Amino acid sequence: MWKSVKFIFLVLFLISNYCYCSETENTNKDCLADYLKKNGILDSSFQSQPYTNSTELCDQFVIKLVSDFNSDLSRRIDNENLMDHKTCIEENFDKFGIMKLYLKAVVFNLFGRINNFKRKSAVTTNKLIMILDRLCDVDIYGKEFDLIRGSESIVSNENISCIQKTYFEANILNATDFNVDVSKINAENCSADDFRDFPIPSVIDPHYFGLPSNKVKKCYKKYFTKNQVSLRMATSVVFKNVDLSASQVESIRKKYNLWMTENQNAIFSCINKHL
């Protein structure tokens, strides 16, 4: 008899505990959805129930999410031995709106729209740490330019004039800066398609905590094509064997550093516009 009573109490306890947890989860997701809608982070058309519980409890839930993310970020930066850039990396996370992105992803996860969220969140955070750490060095792409110029050339000498002409005609670089008369460049039967069709860098889910990214890809593809990023990216390769003065090399180097920084900023701009 007593065993039966204990069993009944156990079942009732488990049921009540499940109901409480389920109710809390529903309350939390409605709270966060409502909070993000009010702050213009989540589209108003996102389907959720109006949050009617305590505003204070909702604020506490959001504050805890932010605090937990920042603590995890700090730990991951330390684990990567990037303490010297820690403040800069954290500032870049703020600059590029990563917290808003994360909170939006949490909502999608609470509503069952992201699979393996914990893993995707970890992958995204680690990847962003490495990307944003690079941006802490204002000359990072200049150093990349130097590294590529020091590598083996992939451009044959007979194609150099052809490709240079493409750059000047596309206004990627100014021919007068190189004392070149474009009309006198002998570039018959040549093609720079290999450099025009440079593959668009993959802009994929790991950057976004698992949020859907089709619109981001379309946005970046448009920027990539409009700004001739493929040719810009190949500049260090195309002009590596050309006889240039130190000032001309430095001019291209500065442009390359600027272009690649703008390109990285464009990726985050597309992320913030379309996620």
mmCIF file of C-alpha atoms in Angstrom:
data_model
loop_
_atom_site.group_PDB
_atom_site.id
_atom_site.type_symbol
_atom_site.label_atom_id
_atom_site.label_comp_id
_atom_site.label_asym_id
_atom_site.label_seq_id
_atom_site.Cartn_x
_atom_site.Cartn_y
_atom_site.Cartn_z
ATOM 1 C CA MET A 1 0.000 0.000 0.000
ATOM 2 C CA TRP A 2 2.736 2.462 1.019
ATOM 3 C CA LYS A 3 4.755 1.619 -2.093
ATOM 4 C CA SER A 4 1.734 2.420 -4.252
ATOM 5 C CA VAL A 5 1.269 5.767 -2.515
ATOM 6 C CA LYS A 6 4.946 6.636 -2.973
ATOM 7 C CA PHE A 7 4.733 5.706 -6.642
ATOM 8 C CA ILE A 8 1.690 7.951 -7.130
ATOM 9 C CA PHE A 9 3.461 10.865 -5.409
ATOM 10 C CA LEU A 10 6.529 10.290 -7.602
ATOM 11 C CA VAL A 11 4.440 10.331 -10.777
ATOM 12 C CA LEU A 12 2.623 13.487 -9.659
ATOM 13 C CA PHE A 13 5.956 15.159 -8.845
ATOM 14 C CA LEU A 14 7.422 14.294 -12.245
ATOM 15 C CA ILE A 15 4.309 15.507 -14.053
ATOM 16 C CA SER A 16 4.209 18.787 -12.138
ATOM 17 C CA ASN A 17 7.941 19.311 -12.642
ATOM 18 C CA TYR A 18 7.617 18.658 -16.393
ATOM 19 C CA CYS A 19 4.705 21.063 -16.645
ATOM 20 C CA TYR A 20 6.645 23.731 -14.723
ATOM 21 C CA CYS A 21 9.723 23.349 -16.962
ATOM 22 C CA SER A 22 7.592 23.373 -20.099
ATOM 23 C CA GLU A 23 5.727 26.475 -18.920
ATOM 24 C CA THR A 24 9.000 28.211 -18.024
ATOM 25 C CA GLU A 25 10.482 27.435 -21.446
ATOM 26 C CA ASN A 26 7.406 28.782 -23.215
ATOM 27 C CA THR A 27 7.488 31.893 -21.034
ATOM 28 C CA ASN A 28 11.185 32.438 -21.763
ATOM 29 C CA LYS A 29 10.833 32.118 -25.511
ATOM 30 C CA ASP A 30 7.850 34.477 -25.619
ATOM 31 C CA CYS A 31 9.728 36.896 -23.373
ATOM 32 C CA LEU A 32 12.800 36.924 -25.608
ATOM 33 C CA ALA A 33 10.795 37.124 -28.835
ATOM 34 C CA ASP A 34 8.811 40.066 -27.453
ATOM 35 C CA TYR A 35 11.983 41.786 -26.205
ATOM 36 C CA LEU A 36 13.761 41.444 -29.562
ATOM 37 C CA LYS A 37 10.722 42.631 -31.514
ATOM 38 C CA LYS A 38 10.460 45.748 -29.363
ATOM 39 C CA ASN A 39 14.145 46.475 -29.960
ATOM 40 C CA GLY A 40 13.924 45.977 -33.727
ATOM 41 C CA ILE A 41 16.121 42.874 -33.722
ATOM 42 C CA LEU A 42 13.433 40.321 -34.585
ATOM 43 C CA ASP A 43 10.922 40.810 -37.395
ATOM 44 C CA SER A 44 7.462 41.671 -36.094
ATOM 45 C CA SER A 45 5.988 38.941 -38.304
ATOM 46 C CA PHE A 46 7.810 36.233 -36.322
ATOM 47 C CA GLN A 47 5.050 34.097 -34.818
ATOM 48 C CA SER A 48 5.066 34.038 -31.027
ATOM 49 C CA GLN A 49 2.616 34.547 -28.188
ATOM 50 C CA PRO A 50 2.452 37.990 -26.529
ATOM 51 C CA TYR A 51 4.495 38.034 -23.328
ATOM 52 C CA THR A 52 2.226 38.918 -20.403
ATOM 53 C CA ASN A 53 4.298 37.925 -17.380
ATOM 54 C CA SER A 54 6.600 40.032 -15.221
ATOM 55 C CA THR A 55 8.794 42.471 -17.157
ATOM 56 C CA GLU A 56 11.394 42.146 -14.418
ATOM 57 C CA LEU A 57 11.604 38.362 -14.884
ATOM 58 C CA CYS A 58 11.983 38.824 -18.634
ATOM 59 C CA ASP A 59 14.752 41.384 -18.159
ATOM 60 C CA GLN A 60 16.540 38.990 -15.812
ATOM 61 C CA PHE A 61 16.320 36.208 -18.402
ATOM 62 C CA VAL A 62 17.779 38.416 -21.154
ATOM 63 C CA ILE A 63 20.519 39.734 -18.850
ATOM 64 C CA LYS A 64 21.494 36.152 -17.962
ATOM 65 C CA LEU A 65 21.681 35.170 -21.637
ATOM 66 C CA VAL A 66 23.969 38.131 -22.351
ATOM 67 C CA SER A 67 26.091 37.456 -19.276
ATOM 68 C CA ASP A 68 26.466 33.747 -20.070
ATOM 69 C CA PHE A 69 27.463 34.503 -23.664
ATOM 70 C CA ASN A 70 30.067 37.076 -22.583
ATOM 71 C CA SER A 71 31.509 34.668 -20.015
ATOM 72 C CA ASP A 72 31.725 31.933 -22.644
ATOM 73 C CA LEU A 73 33.334 34.356 -25.099
ATOM 74 C CA SER A 74 35.925 35.403 -22.526
ATOM 75 C CA ARG A 75 36.749 31.768 -21.753
ATOM 76 C CA ARG A 76 37.136 30.879 -25.428
ATOM 77 C CA ILE A 77 39.438 33.866 -26.068
ATOM 78 C CA ASP A 78 41.616 32.749 -23.148
ATOM 79 C CA ASN A 79 41.666 29.173 -24.466
ATOM 80 C CA GLU A 80 42.958 30.427 -27.828
ATOM 81 C CA ASN A 81 45.759 32.349 -26.050
ATOM 82 C CA LEU A 82 44.529 35.644 -27.490
ATOM 83 C CA MET A 83 44.569 37.581 -24.222
ATOM 84 C CA ASP A 84 46.621 40.423 -25.774
ATOM 85 C CA HIS A 85 43.735 41.132 -28.169
ATOM 86 C CA LYS A 86 40.949 40.296 -25.732
ATOM 87 C CA THR A 87 39.575 43.827 -25.356
ATOM 88 C CA CYS A 88 39.776 44.438 -29.106
ATOM 89 C CA ILE A 89 38.008 41.152 -29.940
ATOM 90 C CA GLU A 90 35.223 41.912 -27.467
ATOM 91 C CA GLU A 91 34.874 45.414 -28.936
ATOM 92 C CA ASN A 92 34.646 43.909 -32.433
ATOM 93 C CA PHE A 93 31.899 41.532 -31.263
ATOM 94 C CA ASP A 94 30.010 44.611 -30.104
ATOM 95 C CA LYS A 95 30.862 46.656 -33.221
ATOM 96 C CA PHE A 96 29.514 44.010 -35.597
ATOM 97 C CA GLY A 97 26.362 43.307 -33.554
ATOM 98 C CA ILE A 98 27.188 39.686 -32.744
ATOM 99 C CA MET A 99 25.206 39.727 -29.478
ATOM 100 C CA LYS A 100 22.017 40.692 -31.317
ATOM 101 C CA LEU A 101 22.686 37.905 -33.790
ATOM 102 C CA TYR A 102 23.173 35.409 -30.965
ATOM 103 C CA LEU A 103 19.964 36.425 -29.154
ATOM 104 C CA LYS A 104 18.030 36.087 -32.380
ATOM 105 C CA ALA A 105 19.482 32.612 -32.849
ATOM 106 C CA VAL A 106 18.452 31.716 -29.283
ATOM 107 C CA VAL A 107 14.849 32.622 -30.163
ATOM 108 C CA PHE A 108 14.961 30.470 -33.290
ATOM 109 C CA ASN A 109 16.340 27.627 -31.195
ATOM 110 C CA LEU A 110 13.691 27.993 -28.467
ATOM 111 C CA PHE A 111 11.031 27.793 -31.165
ATOM 112 C CA GLY A 112 12.626 24.636 -32.572
ATOM 113 C CA ARG A 113 13.968 26.171 -35.778
ATOM 114 C CA ILE A 114 17.661 25.307 -35.321
ATOM 115 C CA ASN A 115 19.075 21.815 -34.923
ATOM 116 C CA ASN A 116 22.211 21.180 -32.853
ATOM 117 C CA PHE A 117 22.192 24.777 -31.642
ATOM 118 C CA LYS A 118 24.773 24.255 -28.901
ATOM 119 C CA ARG A 119 27.309 22.847 -31.362
ATOM 120 C CA LYS A 120 26.600 25.493 -34.012
ATOM 121 C CA SER A 121 26.856 28.236 -31.407
ATOM 122 C CA ALA A 122 30.278 26.971 -30.314
ATOM 123 C CA VAL A 123 31.504 26.665 -33.928
ATOM 124 C CA THR A 124 30.268 30.158 -34.783
ATOM 125 C CA THR A 125 31.769 31.790 -31.690
ATOM 126 C CA ASN A 126 35.168 30.162 -32.250
ATOM 127 C CA LYS A 127 35.194 31.112 -35.927
ATOM 128 C CA LEU A 128 34.208 34.712 -35.221
ATOM 129 C CA ILE A 129 36.907 34.998 -32.550
ATOM 130 C CA MET A 130 39.552 34.106 -35.134
ATOM 131 C CA ILE A 131 38.086 36.429 -37.798
ATOM 132 C CA LEU A 132 37.698 39.386 -35.448
ATOM 133 C CA ASP A 133 41.116 38.788 -33.908
ATOM 134 C CA ARG A 134 42.627 39.278 -37.383
ATOM 135 C CA LEU A 135 40.858 42.627 -37.646
ATOM 136 C CA CYS A 136 42.623 43.776 -34.470
ATOM 137 C CA ASP A 137 45.715 44.150 -36.658
ATOM 138 C CA VAL A 138 44.983 47.179 -38.862
ATOM 139 C CA ASP A 139 47.661 46.006 -41.314
ATOM 140 C CA ILE A 140 46.586 42.361 -41.453
ATOM 141 C CA TYR A 141 45.735 42.423 -45.148
ATOM 142 C CA GLY A 142 48.862 44.409 -45.946
ATOM 143 C CA LYS A 143 50.871 41.571 -44.402
ATOM 144 C CA GLU A 144 48.804 39.110 -46.424
ATOM 145 C CA PHE A 145 49.731 41.104 -49.542
ATOM 146 C CA ASP A 146 53.434 40.839 -48.646
ATOM 147 C CA LEU A 147 53.137 37.098 -48.074
ATOM 148 C CA ILE A 148 51.467 36.488 -51.439
ATOM 149 C CA ARG A 149 53.994 38.677 -53.295
ATOM 150 C CA GLY A 150 56.749 36.575 -51.796
ATOM 151 C CA SER A 151 55.242 33.301 -53.037
ATOM 152 C CA GLU A 152 55.691 31.611 -56.402
ATOM 153 C CA SER A 153 53.950 33.365 -59.289
ATOM 154 C CA ILE A 154 50.933 31.733 -60.938
ATOM 155 C CA VAL A 155 50.817 34.259 -63.790
ATOM 156 C CA SER A 156 52.856 33.605 -66.923
ATOM 157 C CA ASN A 157 54.870 36.527 -68.277
ATOM 158 C CA GLU A 158 52.928 36.569 -71.556
ATOM 159 C CA ASN A 159 49.665 37.103 -69.660
ATOM 160 C CA ILE A 160 50.866 39.909 -67.411
ATOM 161 C CA SER A 161 50.191 42.723 -69.904
ATOM 162 C CA CYS A 162 46.756 41.327 -70.657
ATOM 163 C CA ILE A 163 45.771 41.179 -67.011
ATOM 164 C CA GLN A 164 47.246 44.593 -66.250
ATOM 165 C CA LYS A 165 45.167 46.086 -69.030
ATOM 166 C CA THR A 166 42.066 44.512 -67.493
ATOM 167 C CA TYR A 167 42.850 46.193 -64.161
ATOM 168 C CA PHE A 168 43.371 49.611 -65.717
ATOM 169 C CA GLU A 169 40.283 49.438 -67.925
ATOM 170 C CA ALA A 170 38.159 48.319 -64.981
ATOM 171 C CA ASN A 171 39.493 51.271 -62.925
ATOM 172 C CA ILE A 172 40.749 48.926 -60.227
ATOM 173 C CA LEU A 173 44.068 50.740 -60.514
ATOM 174 C CA ASN A 174 44.991 53.993 -62.254
ATOM 175 C CA ALA A 175 47.274 53.516 -65.267
ATOM 176 C CA THR A 176 48.836 56.970 -64.815
ATOM 177 C CA ASP A 177 50.144 55.896 -61.399
ATOM 178 C CA PHE A 178 52.233 53.315 -63.252
ATOM 179 C CA ASN A 179 53.240 55.584 -66.162
ATOM 180 C CA VAL A 180 51.353 53.304 -68.533
ATOM 181 C CA ASP A 181 49.512 54.183 -71.735
ATOM 182 C CA VAL A 182 46.769 51.548 -71.848
ATOM 183 C CA SER A 183 46.243 52.012 -75.593
ATOM 184 C CA LYS A 184 49.808 50.828 -76.211
ATOM 185 C CA ILE A 185 49.502 47.609 -74.233
ATOM 186 C CA ASN A 186 49.684 44.666 -76.617
ATOM 187 C CA ALA A 187 47.047 42.331 -75.239
ATOM 188 C CA GLU A 188 45.567 40.523 -78.219
ATOM 189 C CA ASN A 189 43.705 37.249 -77.774
ATOM 190 C CA CYS A 190 44.107 37.317 -74.035
ATOM 191 C CA SER A 191 41.635 36.783 -71.239
ATOM 192 C CA ALA A 192 41.582 37.652 -67.562
ATOM 193 C CA ASP A 193 38.553 35.452 -66.902
ATOM 194 C CA ASP A 194 40.501 33.299 -64.443
ATOM 195 C CA PHE A 195 40.800 36.359 -62.231
ATOM 196 C CA ARG A 196 37.389 37.846 -62.977
ATOM 197 C CA ASP A 197 35.775 34.550 -62.045
ATOM 198 C CA PHE A 198 37.696 34.168 -58.813
ATOM 199 C CA PRO A 199 35.379 32.072 -56.596
ATOM 200 C CA ILE A 200 33.143 33.953 -54.200
ATOM 201 C CA PRO A 201 34.255 33.163 -50.627
ATOM 202 C CA SER A 202 31.832 30.862 -48.863
ATOM 203 C CA VAL A 203 29.460 32.768 -46.595
ATOM 204 C CA ILE A 204 27.794 29.929 -44.741
ATOM 205 C CA ASP A 205 25.877 28.925 -41.640
ATOM 206 C CA PRO A 206 28.799 28.569 -39.208
ATOM 207 C CA HIS A 207 29.023 32.366 -39.245
ATOM 208 C CA TYR A 208 25.476 32.723 -37.978
ATOM 209 C CA PHE A 209 24.794 30.281 -35.116
ATOM 210 C CA GLY A 210 22.719 28.193 -37.543
ATOM 211 C CA LEU A 211 20.389 30.993 -38.680
ATOM 212 C CA PRO A 212 19.147 30.744 -42.305
ATOM 213 C CA SER A 213 21.627 32.506 -44.582
ATOM 214 C CA ASN A 214 20.286 32.546 -48.164
ATOM 215 C CA LYS A 215 19.605 36.295 -48.111
ATOM 216 C CA VAL A 216 23.064 36.950 -46.695
ATOM 217 C CA LYS A 217 24.651 34.998 -49.536
ATOM 218 C CA LYS A 218 22.660 36.940 -52.147
ATOM 219 C CA CYS A 219 23.565 40.262 -50.510
ATOM 220 C CA TYR A 220 27.282 39.470 -50.428
ATOM 221 C CA LYS A 221 27.284 38.056 -53.957
ATOM 222 C CA LYS A 222 25.835 41.362 -55.170
ATOM 223 C CA TYR A 223 28.560 43.319 -53.335
ATOM 224 C CA PHE A 224 31.256 40.916 -54.560
ATOM 225 C CA THR A 225 30.244 41.360 -58.212
ATOM 226 C CA LYS A 226 29.560 45.107 -58.101
ATOM 227 C CA ASN A 227 32.891 45.924 -56.448
ATOM 228 C CA GLN A 228 34.932 43.520 -58.589
ATOM 229 C CA VAL A 229 36.264 41.868 -55.455
ATOM 230 C CA SER A 230 37.674 38.965 -57.479
ATOM 231 C CA LEU A 231 40.089 41.299 -59.276
ATOM 232 C CA ARG A 232 40.896 43.158 -56.076
ATOM 233 C CA MET A 233 41.757 39.907 -54.309
ATOM 234 C CA ALA A 234 44.094 38.875 -57.124
ATOM 235 C CA THR A 235 46.027 42.169 -57.192
ATOM 236 C CA SER A 236 48.939 40.863 -55.139
ATOM 237 C CA VAL A 237 49.316 37.908 -57.516
ATOM 238 C CA VAL A 238 48.905 39.799 -60.782
ATOM 239 C CA PHE A 239 51.472 42.518 -60.041
ATOM 240 C CA LYS A 240 54.048 40.419 -58.188
ATOM 241 C CA ASN A 241 56.421 39.997 -61.159
ATOM 242 C CA VAL A 242 55.971 43.500 -62.531
ATOM 243 C CA ASP A 243 58.923 45.870 -62.204
ATOM 244 C CA LEU A 244 57.525 48.453 -59.787
ATOM 245 C CA SER A 245 59.079 51.163 -57.668
ATOM 246 C CA ALA A 246 58.843 50.908 -53.889
ATOM 247 C CA SER A 247 56.230 53.677 -53.833
ATOM 248 C CA GLN A 248 54.106 51.872 -56.446
ATOM 249 C CA VAL A 249 54.221 48.631 -54.469
ATOM 250 C CA GLU A 250 53.262 50.503 -51.311
ATOM 251 C CA SER A 251 50.364 52.180 -53.139
ATOM 252 C CA ILE A 252 48.959 48.814 -54.264
ATOM 253 C CA ARG A 253 49.566 47.375 -50.799
ATOM 254 C CA LYS A 254 47.532 50.139 -49.132
ATOM 255 C CA LYS A 255 44.707 49.702 -51.629
ATOM 256 C CA TYR A 256 44.695 45.936 -51.068
ATOM 257 C CA ASN A 257 44.555 46.375 -47.296
ATOM 258 C CA LEU A 258 41.665 48.843 -47.665
ATOM 259 C CA TRP A 259 39.758 46.657 -50.158
ATOM 260 C CA MET A 260 39.983 43.526 -48.033
ATOM 261 C CA THR A 261 38.949 45.412 -44.883
ATOM 262 C CA GLU A 262 35.952 46.836 -46.755
ATOM 263 C CA ASN A 263 35.151 43.341 -48.002
ATOM 264 C CA GLN A 264 35.101 41.928 -44.468
ATOM 265 C CA ASN A 265 32.924 44.812 -43.299
ATOM 266 C CA ALA A 266 30.550 44.141 -46.214
ATOM 267 C CA ILE A 267 30.075 40.543 -45.079
ATOM 268 C CA PHE A 268 29.039 41.662 -41.590
ATOM 269 C CA SER A 269 26.843 44.379 -43.078
ATOM 270 C CA CYS A 270 24.949 41.739 -45.075
ATOM 271 C CA ILE A 271 24.667 39.579 -41.957
ATOM 272 C CA ASN A 272 23.146 42.402 -39.916
ATOM 273 C CA LYS A 273 20.759 43.428 -42.705
ATOM 274 C CA HIS A 274 19.410 40.004 -43.562
ATOM 275 C CA LEU A 275 19.460 37.881 -40.405
#
